[in-house]
mmCIF file of C-alpha atoms in Angstrom:
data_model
loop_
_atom_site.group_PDB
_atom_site.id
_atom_site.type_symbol
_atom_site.label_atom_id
_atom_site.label_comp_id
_atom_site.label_asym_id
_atom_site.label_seq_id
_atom_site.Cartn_x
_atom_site.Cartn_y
_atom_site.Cartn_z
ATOM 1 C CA UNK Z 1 -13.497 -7.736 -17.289
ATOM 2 C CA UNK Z 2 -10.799 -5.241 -18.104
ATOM 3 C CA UNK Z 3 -10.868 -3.473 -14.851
ATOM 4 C CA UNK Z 4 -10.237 -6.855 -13.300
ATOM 5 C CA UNK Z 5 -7.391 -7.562 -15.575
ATOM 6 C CA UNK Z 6 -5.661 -4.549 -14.780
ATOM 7 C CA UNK Z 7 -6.164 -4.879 -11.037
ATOM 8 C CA UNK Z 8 -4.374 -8.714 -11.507
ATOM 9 C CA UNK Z 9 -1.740 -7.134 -13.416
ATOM 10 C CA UNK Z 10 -0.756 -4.219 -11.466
ATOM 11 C CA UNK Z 11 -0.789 -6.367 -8.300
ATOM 12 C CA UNK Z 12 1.462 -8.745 -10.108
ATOM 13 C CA UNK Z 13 4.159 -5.896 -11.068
ATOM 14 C CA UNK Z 14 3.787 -4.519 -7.565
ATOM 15 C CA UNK Z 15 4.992 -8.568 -6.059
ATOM 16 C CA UNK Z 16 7.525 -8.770 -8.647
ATOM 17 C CA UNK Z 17 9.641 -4.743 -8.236
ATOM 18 C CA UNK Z 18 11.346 -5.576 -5.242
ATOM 19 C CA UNK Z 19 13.917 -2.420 -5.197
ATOM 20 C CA UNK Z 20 13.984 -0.657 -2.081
ATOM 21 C CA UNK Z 21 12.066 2.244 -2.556
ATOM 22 C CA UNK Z 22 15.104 4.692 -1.953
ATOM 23 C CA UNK Z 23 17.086 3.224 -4.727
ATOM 24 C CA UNK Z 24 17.503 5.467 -7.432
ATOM 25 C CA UNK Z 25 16.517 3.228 -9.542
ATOM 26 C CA UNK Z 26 12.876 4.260 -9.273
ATOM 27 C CA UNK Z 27 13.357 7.498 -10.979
ATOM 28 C CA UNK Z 28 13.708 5.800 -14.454
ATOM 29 C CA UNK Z 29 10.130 4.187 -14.408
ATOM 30 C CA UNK Z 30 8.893 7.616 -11.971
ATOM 31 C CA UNK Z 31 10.000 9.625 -15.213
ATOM 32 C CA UNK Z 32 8.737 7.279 -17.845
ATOM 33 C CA UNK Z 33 5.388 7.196 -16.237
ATOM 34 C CA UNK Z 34 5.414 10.915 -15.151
ATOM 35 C CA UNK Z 35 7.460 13.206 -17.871
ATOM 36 C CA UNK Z 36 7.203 9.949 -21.000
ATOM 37 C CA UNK Z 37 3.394 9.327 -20.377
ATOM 38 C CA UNK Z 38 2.399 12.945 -20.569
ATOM 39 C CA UNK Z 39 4.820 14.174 -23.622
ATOM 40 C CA UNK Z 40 2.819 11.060 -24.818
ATOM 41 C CA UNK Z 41 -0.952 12.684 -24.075
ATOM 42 C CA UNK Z 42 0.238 16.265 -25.665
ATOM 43 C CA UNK Z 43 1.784 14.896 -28.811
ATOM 44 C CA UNK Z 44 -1.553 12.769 -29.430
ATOM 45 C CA UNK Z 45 -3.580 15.612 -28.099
ATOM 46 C CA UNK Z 46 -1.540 18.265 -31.197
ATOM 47 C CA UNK Z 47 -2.002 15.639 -33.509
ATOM 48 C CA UNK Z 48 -5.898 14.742 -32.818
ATOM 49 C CA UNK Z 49 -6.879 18.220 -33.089
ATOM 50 C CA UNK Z 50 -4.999 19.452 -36.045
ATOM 51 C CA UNK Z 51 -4.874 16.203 -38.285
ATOM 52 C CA UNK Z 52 -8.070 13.946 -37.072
ATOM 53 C CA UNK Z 53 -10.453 16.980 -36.729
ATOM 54 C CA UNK Z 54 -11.089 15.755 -33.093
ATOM 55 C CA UNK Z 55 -11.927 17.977 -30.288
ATOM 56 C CA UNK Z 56 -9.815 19.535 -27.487
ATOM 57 C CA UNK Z 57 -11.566 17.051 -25.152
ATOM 58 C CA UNK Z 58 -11.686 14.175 -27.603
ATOM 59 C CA UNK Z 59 -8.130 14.344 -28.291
ATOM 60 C CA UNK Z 60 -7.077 14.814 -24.350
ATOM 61 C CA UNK Z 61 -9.320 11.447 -24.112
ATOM 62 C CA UNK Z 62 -7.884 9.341 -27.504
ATOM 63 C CA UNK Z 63 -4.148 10.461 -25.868
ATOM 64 C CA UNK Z 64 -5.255 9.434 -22.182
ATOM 65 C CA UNK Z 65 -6.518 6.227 -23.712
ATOM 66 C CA UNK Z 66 -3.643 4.814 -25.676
ATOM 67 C CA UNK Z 67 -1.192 6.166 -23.541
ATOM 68 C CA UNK Z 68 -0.493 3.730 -20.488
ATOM 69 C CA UNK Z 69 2.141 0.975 -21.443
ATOM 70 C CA UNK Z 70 1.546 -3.053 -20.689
ATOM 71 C CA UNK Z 71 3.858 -4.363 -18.443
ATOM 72 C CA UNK Z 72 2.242 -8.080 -18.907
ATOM 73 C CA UNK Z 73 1.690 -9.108 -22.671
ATOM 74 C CA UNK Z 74 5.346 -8.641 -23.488
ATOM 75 C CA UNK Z 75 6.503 -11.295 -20.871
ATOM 76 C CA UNK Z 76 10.089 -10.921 -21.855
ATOM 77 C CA UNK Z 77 10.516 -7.615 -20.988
ATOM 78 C CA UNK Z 78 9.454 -7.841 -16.911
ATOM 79 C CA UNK Z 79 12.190 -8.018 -14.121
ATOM 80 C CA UNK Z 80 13.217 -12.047 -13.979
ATOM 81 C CA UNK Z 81 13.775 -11.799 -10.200
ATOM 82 C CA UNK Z 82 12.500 -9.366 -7.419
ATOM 83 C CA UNK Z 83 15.858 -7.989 -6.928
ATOM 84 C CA UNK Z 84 16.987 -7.783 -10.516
ATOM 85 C CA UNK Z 85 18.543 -4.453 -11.107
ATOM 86 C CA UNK Z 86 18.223 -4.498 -14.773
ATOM 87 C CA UNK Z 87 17.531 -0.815 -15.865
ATOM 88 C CA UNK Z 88 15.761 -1.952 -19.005
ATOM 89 C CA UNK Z 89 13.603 -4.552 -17.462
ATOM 90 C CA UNK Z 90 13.216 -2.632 -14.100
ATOM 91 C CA UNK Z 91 11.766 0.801 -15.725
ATOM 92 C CA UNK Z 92 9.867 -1.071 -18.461
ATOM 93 C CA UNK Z 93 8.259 -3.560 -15.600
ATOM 94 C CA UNK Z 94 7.686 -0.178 -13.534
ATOM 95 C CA UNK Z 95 6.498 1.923 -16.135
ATOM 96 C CA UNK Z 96 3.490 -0.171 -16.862
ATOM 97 C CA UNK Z 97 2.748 -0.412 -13.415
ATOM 98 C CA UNK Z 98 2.804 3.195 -12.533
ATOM 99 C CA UNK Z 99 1.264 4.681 -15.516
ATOM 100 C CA UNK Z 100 -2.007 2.551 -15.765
ATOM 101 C CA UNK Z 101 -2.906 4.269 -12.554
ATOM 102 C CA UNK Z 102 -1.107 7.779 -13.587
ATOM 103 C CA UNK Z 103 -3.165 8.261 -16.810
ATOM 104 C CA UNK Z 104 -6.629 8.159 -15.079
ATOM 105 C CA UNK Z 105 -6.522 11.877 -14.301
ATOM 106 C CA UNK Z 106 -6.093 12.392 -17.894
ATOM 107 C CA UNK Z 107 -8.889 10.265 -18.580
ATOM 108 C CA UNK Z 108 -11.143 13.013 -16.298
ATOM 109 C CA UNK Z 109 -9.846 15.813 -17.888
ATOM 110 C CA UNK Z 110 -10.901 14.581 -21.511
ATOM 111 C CA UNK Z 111 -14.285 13.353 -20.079
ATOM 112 C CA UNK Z 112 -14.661 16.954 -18.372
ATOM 113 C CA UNK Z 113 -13.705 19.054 -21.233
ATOM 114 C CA UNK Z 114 -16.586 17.195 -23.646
ATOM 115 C CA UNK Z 115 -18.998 18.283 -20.230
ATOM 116 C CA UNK Z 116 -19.226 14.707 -19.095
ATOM 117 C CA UNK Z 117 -17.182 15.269 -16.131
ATOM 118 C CA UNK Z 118 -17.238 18.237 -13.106
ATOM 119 C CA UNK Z 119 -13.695 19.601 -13.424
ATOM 120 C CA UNK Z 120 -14.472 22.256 -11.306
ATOM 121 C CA UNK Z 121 -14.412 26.043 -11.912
ATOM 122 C CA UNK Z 122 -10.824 26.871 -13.440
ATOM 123 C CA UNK Z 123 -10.124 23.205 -13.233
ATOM 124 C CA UNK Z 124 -9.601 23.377 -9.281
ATOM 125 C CA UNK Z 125 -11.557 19.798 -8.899
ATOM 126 C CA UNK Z 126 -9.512 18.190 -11.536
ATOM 127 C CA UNK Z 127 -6.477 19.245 -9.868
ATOM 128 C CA UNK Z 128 -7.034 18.687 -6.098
ATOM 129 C CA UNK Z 129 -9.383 15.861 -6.663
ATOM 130 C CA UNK Z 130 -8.498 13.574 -9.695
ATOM 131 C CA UNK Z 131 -5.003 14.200 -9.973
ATOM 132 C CA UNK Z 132 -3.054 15.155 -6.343
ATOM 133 C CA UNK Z 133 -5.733 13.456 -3.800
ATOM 134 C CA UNK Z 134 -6.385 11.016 -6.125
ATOM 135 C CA UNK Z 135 -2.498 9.722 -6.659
ATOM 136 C CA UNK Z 136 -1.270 10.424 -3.272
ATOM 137 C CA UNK Z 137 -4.630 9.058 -1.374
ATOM 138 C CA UNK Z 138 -4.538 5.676 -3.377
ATOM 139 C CA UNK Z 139 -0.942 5.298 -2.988
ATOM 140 C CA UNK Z 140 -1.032 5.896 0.735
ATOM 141 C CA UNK Z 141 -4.132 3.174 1.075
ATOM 142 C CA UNK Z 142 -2.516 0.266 -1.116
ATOM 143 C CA UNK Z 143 0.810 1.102 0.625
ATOM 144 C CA UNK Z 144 -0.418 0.955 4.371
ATOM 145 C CA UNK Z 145 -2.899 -1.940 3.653
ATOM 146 C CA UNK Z 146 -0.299 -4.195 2.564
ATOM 147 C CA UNK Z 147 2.142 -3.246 4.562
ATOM 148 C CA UNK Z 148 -0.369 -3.860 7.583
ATOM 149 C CA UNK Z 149 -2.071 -7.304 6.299
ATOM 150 C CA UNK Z 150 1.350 -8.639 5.600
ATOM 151 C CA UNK Z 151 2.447 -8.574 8.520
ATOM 152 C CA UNK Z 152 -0.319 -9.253 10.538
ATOM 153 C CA UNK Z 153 -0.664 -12.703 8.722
ATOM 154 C CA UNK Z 154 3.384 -13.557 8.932
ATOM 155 C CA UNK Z 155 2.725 -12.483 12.942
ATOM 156 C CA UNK Z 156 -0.257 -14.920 13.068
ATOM 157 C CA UNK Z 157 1.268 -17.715 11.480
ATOM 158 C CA UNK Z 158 4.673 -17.560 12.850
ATOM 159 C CA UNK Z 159 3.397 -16.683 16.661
ATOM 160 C CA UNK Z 160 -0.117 -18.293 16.610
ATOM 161 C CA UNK Z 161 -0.005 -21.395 13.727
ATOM 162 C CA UNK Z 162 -3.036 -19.998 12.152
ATOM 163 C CA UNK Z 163 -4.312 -18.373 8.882
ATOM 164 C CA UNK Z 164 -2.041 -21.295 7.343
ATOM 165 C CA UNK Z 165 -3.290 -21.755 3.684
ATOM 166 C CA UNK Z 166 -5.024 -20.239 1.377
ATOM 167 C CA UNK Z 167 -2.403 -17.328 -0.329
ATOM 168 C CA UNK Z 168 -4.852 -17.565 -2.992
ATOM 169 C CA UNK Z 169 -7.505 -15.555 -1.126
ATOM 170 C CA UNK Z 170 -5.090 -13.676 0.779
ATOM 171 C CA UNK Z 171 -4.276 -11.777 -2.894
ATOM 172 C CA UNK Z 172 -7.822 -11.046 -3.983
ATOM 173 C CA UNK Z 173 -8.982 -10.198 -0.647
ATOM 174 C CA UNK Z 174 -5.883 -7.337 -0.560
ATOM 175 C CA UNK Z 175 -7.381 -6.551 -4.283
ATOM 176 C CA UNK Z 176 -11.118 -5.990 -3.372
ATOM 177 C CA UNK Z 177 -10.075 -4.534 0.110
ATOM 178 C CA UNK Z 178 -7.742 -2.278 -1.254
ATOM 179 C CA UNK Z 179 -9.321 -1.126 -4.463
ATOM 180 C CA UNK Z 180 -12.711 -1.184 -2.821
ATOM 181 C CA UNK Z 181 -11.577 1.454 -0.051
ATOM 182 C CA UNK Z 182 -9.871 3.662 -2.729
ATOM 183 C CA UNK Z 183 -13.223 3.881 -4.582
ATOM 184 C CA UNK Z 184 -14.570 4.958 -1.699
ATOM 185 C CA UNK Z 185 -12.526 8.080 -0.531
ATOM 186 C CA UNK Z 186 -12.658 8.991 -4.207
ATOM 187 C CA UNK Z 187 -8.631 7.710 -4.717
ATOM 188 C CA UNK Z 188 -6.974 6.096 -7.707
ATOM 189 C CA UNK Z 189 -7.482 2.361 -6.694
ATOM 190 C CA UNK Z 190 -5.042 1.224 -9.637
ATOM 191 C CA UNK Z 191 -2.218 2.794 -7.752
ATOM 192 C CA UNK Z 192 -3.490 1.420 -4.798
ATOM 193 C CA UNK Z 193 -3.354 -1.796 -5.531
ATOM 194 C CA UNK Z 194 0.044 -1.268 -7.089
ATOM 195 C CA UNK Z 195 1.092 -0.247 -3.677
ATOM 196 C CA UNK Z 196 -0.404 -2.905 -2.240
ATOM 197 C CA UNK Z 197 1.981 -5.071 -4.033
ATOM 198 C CA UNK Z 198 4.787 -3.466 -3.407
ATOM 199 C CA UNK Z 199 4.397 -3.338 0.328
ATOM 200 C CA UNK Z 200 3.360 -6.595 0.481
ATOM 201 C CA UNK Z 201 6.623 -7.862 -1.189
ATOM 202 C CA UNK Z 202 8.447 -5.415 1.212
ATOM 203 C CA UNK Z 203 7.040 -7.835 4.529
ATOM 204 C CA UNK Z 204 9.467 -10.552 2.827
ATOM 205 C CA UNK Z 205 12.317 -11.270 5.429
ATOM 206 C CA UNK Z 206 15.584 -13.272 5.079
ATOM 207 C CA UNK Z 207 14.692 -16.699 6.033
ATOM 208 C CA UNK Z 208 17.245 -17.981 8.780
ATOM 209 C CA UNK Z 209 19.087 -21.902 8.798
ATOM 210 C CA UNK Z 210 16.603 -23.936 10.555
ATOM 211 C CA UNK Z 211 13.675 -24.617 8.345
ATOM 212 C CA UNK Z 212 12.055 -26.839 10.511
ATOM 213 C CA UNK Z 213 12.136 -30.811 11.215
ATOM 214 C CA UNK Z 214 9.255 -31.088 9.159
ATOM 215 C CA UNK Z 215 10.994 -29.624 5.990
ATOM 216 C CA UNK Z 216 13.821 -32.095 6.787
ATOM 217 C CA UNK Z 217 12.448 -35.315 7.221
ATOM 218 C CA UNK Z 218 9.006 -35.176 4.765
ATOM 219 C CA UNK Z 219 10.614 -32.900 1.971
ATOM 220 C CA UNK Z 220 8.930 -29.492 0.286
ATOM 221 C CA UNK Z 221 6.251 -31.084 -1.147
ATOM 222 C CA UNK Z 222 4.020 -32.847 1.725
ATOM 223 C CA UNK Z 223 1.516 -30.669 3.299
ATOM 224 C CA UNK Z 224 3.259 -31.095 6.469
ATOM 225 C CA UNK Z 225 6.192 -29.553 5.003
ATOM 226 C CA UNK Z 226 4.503 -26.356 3.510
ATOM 227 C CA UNK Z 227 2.617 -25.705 7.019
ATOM 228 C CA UNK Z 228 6.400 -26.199 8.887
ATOM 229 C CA UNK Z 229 7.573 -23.520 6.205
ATOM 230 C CA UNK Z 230 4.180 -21.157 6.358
ATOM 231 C CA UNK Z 231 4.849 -21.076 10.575
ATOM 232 C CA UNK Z 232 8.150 -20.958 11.032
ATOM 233 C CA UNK Z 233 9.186 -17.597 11.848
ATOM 234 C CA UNK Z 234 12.194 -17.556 9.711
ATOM 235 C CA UNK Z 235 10.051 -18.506 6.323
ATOM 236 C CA UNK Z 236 6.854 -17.274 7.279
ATOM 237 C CA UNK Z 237 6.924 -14.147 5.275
ATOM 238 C CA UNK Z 238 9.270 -15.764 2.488
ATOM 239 C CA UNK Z 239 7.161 -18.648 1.978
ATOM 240 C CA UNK Z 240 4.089 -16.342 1.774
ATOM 241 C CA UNK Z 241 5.166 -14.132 -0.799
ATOM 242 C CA UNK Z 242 6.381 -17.346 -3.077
ATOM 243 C CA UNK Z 243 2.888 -18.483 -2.481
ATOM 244 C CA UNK Z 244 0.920 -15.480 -3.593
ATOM 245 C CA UNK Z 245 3.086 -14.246 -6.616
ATOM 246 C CA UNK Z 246 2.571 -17.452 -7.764
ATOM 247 C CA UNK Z 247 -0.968 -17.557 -7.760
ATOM 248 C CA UNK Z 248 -1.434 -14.484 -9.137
ATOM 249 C CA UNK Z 249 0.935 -14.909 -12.158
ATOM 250 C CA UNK Z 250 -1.107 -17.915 -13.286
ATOM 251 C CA UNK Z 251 -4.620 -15.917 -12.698
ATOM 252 C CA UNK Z 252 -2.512 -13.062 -14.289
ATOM 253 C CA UNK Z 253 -1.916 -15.119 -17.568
ATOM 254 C CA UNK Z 254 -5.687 -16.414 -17.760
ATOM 255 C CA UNK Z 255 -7.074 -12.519 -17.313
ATOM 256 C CA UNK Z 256 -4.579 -11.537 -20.007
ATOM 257 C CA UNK Z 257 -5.886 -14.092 -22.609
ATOM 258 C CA UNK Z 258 -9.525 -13.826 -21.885
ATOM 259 C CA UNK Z 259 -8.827 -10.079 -22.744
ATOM 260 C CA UNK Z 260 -7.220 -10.507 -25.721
ATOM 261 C CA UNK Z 261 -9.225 -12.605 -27.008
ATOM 262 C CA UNK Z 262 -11.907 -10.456 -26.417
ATOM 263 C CA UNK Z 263 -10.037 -7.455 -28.251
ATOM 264 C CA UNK Z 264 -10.276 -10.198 -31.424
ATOM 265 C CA UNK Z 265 -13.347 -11.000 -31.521
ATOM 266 C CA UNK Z 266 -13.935 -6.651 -31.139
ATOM 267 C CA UNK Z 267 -12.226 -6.333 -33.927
ATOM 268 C CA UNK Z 268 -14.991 -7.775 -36.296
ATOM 269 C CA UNK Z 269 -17.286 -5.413 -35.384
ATOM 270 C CA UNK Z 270 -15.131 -2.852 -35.427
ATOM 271 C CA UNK Z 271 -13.615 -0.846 -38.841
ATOM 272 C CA UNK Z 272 -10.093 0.269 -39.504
ATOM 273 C CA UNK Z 273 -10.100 4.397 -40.337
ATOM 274 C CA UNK Z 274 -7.784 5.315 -42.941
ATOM 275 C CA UNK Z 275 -6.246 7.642 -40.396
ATOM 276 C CA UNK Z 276 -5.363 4.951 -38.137
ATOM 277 C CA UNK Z 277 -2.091 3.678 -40.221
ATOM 278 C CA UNK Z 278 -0.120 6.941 -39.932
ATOM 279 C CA UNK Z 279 -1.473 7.363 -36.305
ATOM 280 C CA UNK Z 280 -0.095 4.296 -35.187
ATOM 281 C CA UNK Z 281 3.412 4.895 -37.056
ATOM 282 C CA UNK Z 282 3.789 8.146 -35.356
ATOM 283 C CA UNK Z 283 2.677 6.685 -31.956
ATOM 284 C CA UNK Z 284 5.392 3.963 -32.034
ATOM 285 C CA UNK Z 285 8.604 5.268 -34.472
ATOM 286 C CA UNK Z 286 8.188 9.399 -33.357
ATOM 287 C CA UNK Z 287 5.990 9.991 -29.801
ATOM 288 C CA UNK Z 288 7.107 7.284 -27.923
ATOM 289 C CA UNK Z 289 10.787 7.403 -28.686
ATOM 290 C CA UNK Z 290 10.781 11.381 -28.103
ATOM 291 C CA UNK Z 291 8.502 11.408 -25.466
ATOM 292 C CA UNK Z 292 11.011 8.765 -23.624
ATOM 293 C CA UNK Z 293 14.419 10.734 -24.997
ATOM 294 C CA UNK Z 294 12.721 13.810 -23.006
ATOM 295 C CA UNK Z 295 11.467 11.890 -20.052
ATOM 296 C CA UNK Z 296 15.003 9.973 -19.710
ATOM 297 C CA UNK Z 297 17.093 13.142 -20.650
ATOM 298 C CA UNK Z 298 20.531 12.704 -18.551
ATOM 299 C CA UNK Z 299 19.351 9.321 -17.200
ATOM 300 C CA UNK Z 300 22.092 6.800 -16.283
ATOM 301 C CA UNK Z 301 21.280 4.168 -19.176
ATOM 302 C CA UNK Z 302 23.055 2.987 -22.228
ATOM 303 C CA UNK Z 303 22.260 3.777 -25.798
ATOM 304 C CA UNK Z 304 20.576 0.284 -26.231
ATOM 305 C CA UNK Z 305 18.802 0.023 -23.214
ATOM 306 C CA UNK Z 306 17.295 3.608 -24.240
ATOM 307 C CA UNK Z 307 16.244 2.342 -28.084
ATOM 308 C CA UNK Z 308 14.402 -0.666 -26.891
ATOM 309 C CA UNK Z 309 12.551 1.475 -23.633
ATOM 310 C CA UNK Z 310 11.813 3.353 -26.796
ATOM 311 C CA UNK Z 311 10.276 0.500 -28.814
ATOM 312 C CA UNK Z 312 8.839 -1.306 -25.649
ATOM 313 C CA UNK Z 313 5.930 0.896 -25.449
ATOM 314 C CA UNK Z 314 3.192 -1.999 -25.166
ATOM 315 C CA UNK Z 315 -0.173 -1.604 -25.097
ATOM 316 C CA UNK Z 316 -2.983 -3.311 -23.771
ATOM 317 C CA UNK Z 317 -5.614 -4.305 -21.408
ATOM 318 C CA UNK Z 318 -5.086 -0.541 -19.607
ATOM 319 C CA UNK Z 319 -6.355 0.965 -23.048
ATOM 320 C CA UNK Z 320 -9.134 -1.394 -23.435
ATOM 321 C CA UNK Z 321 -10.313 -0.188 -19.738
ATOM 322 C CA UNK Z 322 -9.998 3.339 -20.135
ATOM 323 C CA UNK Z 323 -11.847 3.109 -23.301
ATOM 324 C CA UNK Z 324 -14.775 0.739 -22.148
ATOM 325 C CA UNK Z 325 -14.307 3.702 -18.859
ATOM 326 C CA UNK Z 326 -15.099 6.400 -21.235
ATOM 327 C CA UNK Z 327 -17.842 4.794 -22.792
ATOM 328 C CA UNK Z 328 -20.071 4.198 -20.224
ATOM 329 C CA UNK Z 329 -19.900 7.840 -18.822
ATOM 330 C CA UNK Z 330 -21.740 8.548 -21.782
ATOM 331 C CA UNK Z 331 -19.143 9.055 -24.549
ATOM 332 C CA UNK Z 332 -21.284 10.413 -27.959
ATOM 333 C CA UNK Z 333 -22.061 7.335 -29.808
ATOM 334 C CA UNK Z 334 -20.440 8.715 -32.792
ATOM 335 C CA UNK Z 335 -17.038 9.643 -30.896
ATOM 336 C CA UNK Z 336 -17.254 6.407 -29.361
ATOM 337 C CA UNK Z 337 -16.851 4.186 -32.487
ATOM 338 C CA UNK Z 338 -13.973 6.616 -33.684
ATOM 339 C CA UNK Z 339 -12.192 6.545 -30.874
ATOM 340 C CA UNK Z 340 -12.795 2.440 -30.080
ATOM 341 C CA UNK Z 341 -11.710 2.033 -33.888
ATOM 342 C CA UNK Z 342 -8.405 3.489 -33.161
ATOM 343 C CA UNK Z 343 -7.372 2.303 -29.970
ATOM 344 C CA UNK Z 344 -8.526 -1.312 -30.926
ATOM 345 C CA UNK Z 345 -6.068 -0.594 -33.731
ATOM 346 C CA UNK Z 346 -3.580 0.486 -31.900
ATOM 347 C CA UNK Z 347 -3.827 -2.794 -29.468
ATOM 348 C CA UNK Z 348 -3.982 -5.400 -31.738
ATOM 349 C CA UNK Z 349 -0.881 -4.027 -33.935
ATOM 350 C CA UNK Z 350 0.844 -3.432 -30.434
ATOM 351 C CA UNK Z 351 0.079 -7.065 -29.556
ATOM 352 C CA UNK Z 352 1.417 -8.555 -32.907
ATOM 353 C CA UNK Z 353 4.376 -6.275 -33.655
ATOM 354 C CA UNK Z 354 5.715 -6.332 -30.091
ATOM 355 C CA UNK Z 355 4.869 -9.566 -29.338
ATOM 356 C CA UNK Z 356 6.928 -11.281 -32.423
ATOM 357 C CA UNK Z 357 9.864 -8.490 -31.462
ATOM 358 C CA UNK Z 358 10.219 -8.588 -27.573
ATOM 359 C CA UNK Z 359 12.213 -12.354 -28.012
ATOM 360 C CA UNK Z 360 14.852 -11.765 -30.672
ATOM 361 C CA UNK Z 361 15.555 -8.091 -29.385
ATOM 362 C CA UNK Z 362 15.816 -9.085 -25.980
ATOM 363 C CA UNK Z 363 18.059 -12.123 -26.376
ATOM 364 C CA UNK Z 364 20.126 -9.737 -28.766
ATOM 365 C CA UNK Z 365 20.209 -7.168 -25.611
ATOM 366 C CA UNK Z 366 21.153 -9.895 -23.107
ATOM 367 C CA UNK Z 367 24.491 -11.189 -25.216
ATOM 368 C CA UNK Z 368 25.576 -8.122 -25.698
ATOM 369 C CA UNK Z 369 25.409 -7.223 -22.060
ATOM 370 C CA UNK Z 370 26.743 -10.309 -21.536
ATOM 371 C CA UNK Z 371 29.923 -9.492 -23.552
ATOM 372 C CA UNK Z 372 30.503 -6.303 -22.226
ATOM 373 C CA UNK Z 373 30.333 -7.851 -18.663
ATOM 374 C CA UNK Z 374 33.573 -10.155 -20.062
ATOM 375 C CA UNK Z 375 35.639 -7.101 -21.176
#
């Protein structure tokens, strides 16, 4: 159930980031997820082996685990628009969409170091396989698949009038496909299907004046209408893109419940350690605000955009995965209720705290960039 969620989600960021790849924009979230997200994994990693009594590998795994942001509980925080520029909103939206994939390699490492995973001698598996085949291969598969089933469904509905309909299948076939074919070669299918997303946005072209004389006379909403827009060959990629993102928002929202309220009814069976107060302080008021001060040092953003990319560090269903993830590669039983008692505490005060914050702060941040737009 989680690793569905988290496909959904990332798909859905991937639709909704539509800044041309070259924009330099991209190097906020690249950092956050990159430079942020590990700081993040070595300052849990120090503080799991000299204050919870945890193992090398145990504390590489707790770090790896509650590292990876949310992009999709905190609603309020995502870009409003495909093209909105917003730093705040862009590298928070991108963040959690690059870093649920990034973290996995830190996942292997943790698994490997408590003997549950090959790492290779000296680590050379790790490091060829999980982390630089495994980034670049699923980013190259999610990026070319889109790119290539995009387009060949604008081509056959704008030249032919078929494969009119059905958007909903068109985004969970790209899913499976995609995600399916980075399992495979052995790839990080997150990140693939992130890509996927993003290229598939990319096939979106500027629709021209004539929208058809089925448009015109019927109006949007007949069926005639929609199939006019779907084949034209102005609207054919537009009108296939508003299609799918919309779909997948709504199964987006219904993945995101069912997994939180599966995180409360975990919670019952679960116990709260009397480590797990001072670990989640530190997590939210001292590692993620210096892990993002070092990953964002001499980045173009204002002082208030920086404090709340500081607070913003959600987290969520990508925890819950990579926990359930470690478990059934045969985590110790023992280490497994630790570690599940502290990430399920770390969720569920993530979910509350930023949850009742992300409205008020946000509004707060938009008038005040709204008044310095007036001076």
């Amino acid at each position: 159930m989680a690793e569905v969620a988290v496909l959904i989600s990332l798909f859905a960021v991937g639709l909704k980031l539509g800044l041309p790849l070259s924009d330099k924009g991209w190097r906020l979230p690249a950092r956050l997820a990159i430079v942020s997200m590990t700081m993040t994994v070595a300052l849990i990693t120090l503080i799991g082996t000299l204050s919870l009594g945890l193992s090398l590998g145990a504390a590489v795994l707790l770090g790896a685990i509650i590292a990876p942001t949310d992009p999709v509980l905190a609603s309020d925080v995502q870009v409003l628009e495909a093209d909105d520029r917003d730093r705040l909103r862009f590298s928070l939206t991108g963040e959690g969409g690059l870093n649920d994939g990034a973290a996995f390699p830190f996942v292997m490492l943790g698994l490997g170091l408590l003997g549950l995973h090959d790492l290779g001698s000296g680590g050379w598996r790790w490091l060829v396989v999980d982390v630089l085949w495994a980034i670049s291969g699923g980013l190259l598969i999610g990026g070319v698949l889109g790119t290539l089933i995009g387009k060949l469904v604008v081509y056959l509905r704008s030249r032919h009038k078929e494969s009119v309909g059905l958007d909903e299948f068109l985004a969970l076939g790209l899913i499976a496909l995609v995600f399916g074919l980075a399992v495979l070669s052995r790839s990080n299918g997150f990140l693939a299907v992130f890509a996927a997303g993003l290229a598939l946005q990319r096939v979106k072209e500027r629709p021209g004046n004539d929208v058809g004389s089925a448009a015109r006379e019927r109006g949007l909403q007949s069926k005639q209408a929609k199939e006019a827009l779907a084949t034209h060959s102005g609207y054919a990629s537009a009108f296939m893109m508003q299609e799918v993102r919309g779909f997948n928002e709504q199964l987006e929202r219904i993945a995101e419940v069912a997994i939180v309220l599966v995180v409360g009814g975990m919670l019952s069976y679960s116990y709260l350690p009397a480590n797990a107060g001072w670990l989640i302080l530190l997590l939210f008021l001292v590692i993620r605000p210096v892990s993002v001060w070092l990953g964002l040092l001499g980045a173009p953003v204002s002082s208030d955009q920086r404090l709340l990319i500081s607070w913003f560090g959600i987290r969520g269903i990508g925890s819950i995965y990579y926990l359930m993830y470690a478990i059934n590669h045969g985590l110790p039983r023992a280490l497994a209720g630790e570690i599940t008692a502290l990430t399920l505490s770390v969720v569920a005060v993530s979910i509350v705290v930023h949850g009742i914050s992300v409205t008020p702060l946000m509004n707060l941040y938009a008038r005040r960039k709204a008044r310095r737009h007036k001076r």
